[in-house]
Amino acid sequence: MEEKMIWGAATSAYQIEGAAEEDGKGLNIWDIYCRQPGKIFGGHTGDVACDHYHRYREDIGIMKQIGISAYRFSISWARILPQGQGPVNEEGIAFYNRLIDELITNGIEPYITLFHWDYPYALYQRGGWMNPDSVNWFAEYARLVTERFSDRVRYFITFNEPQCFIGMGHVTGEHAPGLKNPLHDGFLMAHHVMMAHGKAVQAMRAAAKRPIMIGYAPTSTVSAPASRSQEDIEAARARYFACPEDAGGWSWNVSWWSDPVMLGRYPEDGVKRYEEYLPDIRPGDLELMHQPLDFYGQNIYNGYRVKAGADGRPMVLERPAGYETTAMGWPVTPESLYWGPKFLYERYGKPIYITENGMACHDMVSRDGRVHDASRIDFMDRYIESLLKAREDGTDIRGYFYWSLLDNFEWAEGYKDRFGLVYVDYATQRRVLKDSAEWYRKWIAGGGMGEGYAS
Ligand code: IFM
């Protein structure tokens, strides 16, 4: 690969910023949801989080120390548009201007995600993603972000993990706004989200102050072949892109959320399987969703193994007894960063960024004052090795963002789970760089195939 590989870290607004009601910010659905008893572990909220709103300079200093060349963060929609649309909150814009300027001064490329789950409460009260106007609301917000920041920011991502904010937020109900709507509503909201993506891309291209790069960041659990045989590889690929037979599992799906955006059509098997839940798909809807993109992001944490069964159909293998897991019980499967990007690149043909990858560990500050997170180092080492192997084998991979820079608010799990390269003591807001931050620093500084690597 000729293209340079970027090494970054990612966060999202609600998970780190805090300042929930400061400087004119409007409320979002997570502000409201967290205040309902029993919804979040320990009754935690994002009201203060990592206080990044006030400590962003220190945090950027840490990024510089680690040596990351790119930082992926999200904008809090309600911080800059308190009602979701209409009057602009200039103090909110000023915060992001300070953040962006500080990143650039420190030689770190900003990657803006427009939407990472914190939907403005005022728009939710108007029907949220169920309302067809949500398409225009998002495009208006995207236009504003582009007008204000594209003089300095080149990379933009529309949505982070639409599977989660629709599936977990509006169908299974464990995330904000906590709805358990019928599946038909889920499909309608998904349709609106992808139209909102397309309309936003059009608005952003029109408003950009200079050429910008736009991508999309869904998530997937990767289907990896049990062996290198052609049959198993085909079986794994088929399973990865298939729409689940059980419509209840629909939202955890690659092709439903990406084929319309990347290829301009819904996957055929899904259209047949989910016929009874489908919204009214009007002429022009799919064309709108399918706007030219510059890259395709993917959040990948783990996967499962698949082999070709005797009847040729994909068979998912049981995990072996005692398989490796993270502190949250997620399987550790480094091969996901080989097969996921490879299959996605073959299907969608766009440069790939791993927009999130990481693990939660049982981190603690030891007596020597340090955080010895050996298992995170091993995880990163093995996952990155797979990713670079895929790159060597011809998958066009442009970057890797570790999730997350800081320990932060892990949604329904509150502050229980720690994903950061940097430990946060929430009582004092003291930051401690973990051993993994030092490992990543060395990696980027030229160890292995760090910055500037070209195969
Ligand atoms: O913290 C989340 C992030 O907001 C979205 N992707 C998965 C991460 C870990 O659960």
Coordinates of N, CA, C and O in Angstrom, one line a residue, residues 77 119 123 127-139 189 192-193 196:
W77 N -24.6 17.8 19.1 CA -25.6 18.5 18.3 C -26.3 19.6 19.1 O -26.3 20.8 18.7
Y119 N -28.8 12.6 20.7 CA -29.8 13.3 19.9 C -30.5 14.4 20.7 O -30.9 14.3 21.9
L123 N -35.7 17.7 19.5 CA -36.2 17.1 18.3 C -36.8 15.7 18.6 O -37.7 15.3 17.9
G127 N -40.8 13.8 17.6 CA -40.9 12.5 16.9 C -39.5 11.9 16.6 O -39.5 10.8 16.1
G128 N -38.4 12.7 16.7 CA -37.1 12.1 16.5 C -37.0 11.4 15.1 O -37.5 11.9 14.1
W129 N -36.4 10.3 15.1 CA -36.1 9.6 13.8 C -37.4 9.0 13.2 O -37.3 8.6 12.0
M130 N -38.5 9.0 13.9 CA -39.7 8.6 13.3 C -40.3 9.7 12.4 O -41.1 9.4 11.5
N131 N -39.9 10.9 12.6 CA -40.5 12.0 11.9 C -39.7 12.1 10.5 O -38.5 12.3 10.6
P132 N -40.4 12.1 9.4 CA -39.7 12.3 8.1 C -38.8 13.6 8.1 O -37.8 13.6 7.3
D133 N -39.2 14.6 8.8 CA -38.4 15.8 8.9 C -37.0 15.6 9.5 O -36.2 16.5 9.3
S134 N -36.9 14.5 10.2 CA -35.5 14.3 10.8 C -34.4 14.3 9.7 O -33.3 14.6 10.0
V135 N -34.8 13.9 8.5 CA -33.8 13.9 7.4 C -33.3 15.3 7.2 O -32.1 15.6 7.1
N136 N -34.2 16.3 7.2 CA -33.8 17.7 7.0 C -33.1 18.3 8.2 O -32.2 19.1 8.1
W137 N -33.6 17.9 9.4 CA -32.9 18.4 10.6 C -31.4 18.0 10.6 O -30.6 18.9 10.9
F138 N -31.2 16.8 10.3 CA -29.8 16.4 10.3 C -29.0 17.1 9.2 O -27.8 17.5 9.5
A139 N -29.6 17.2 8.1 CA -28.8 17.9 7.0 C -28.5 19.3 7.3 O -27.4 19.8 7.0
M189 N -37.2 4.1 11.0 CA -36.2 5.0 11.5 C -34.8 4.8 10.8 O -34.1 5.7 10.5
H192 N -35.0 6.5 7.6 CA -34.8 8.0 7.7 C -33.3 8.3 8.0 O -32.7 9.3 7.5
V193 N -32.7 7.5 8.9 CA -31.3 7.7 9.2 C -30.4 7.7 7.9 O -29.5 8.6 7.7
A196 N -31.0 10.6 5.9 CA -30.4 11.8 6.6 C -28.9 11.8 6.3 O -28.3 12.9 6.0

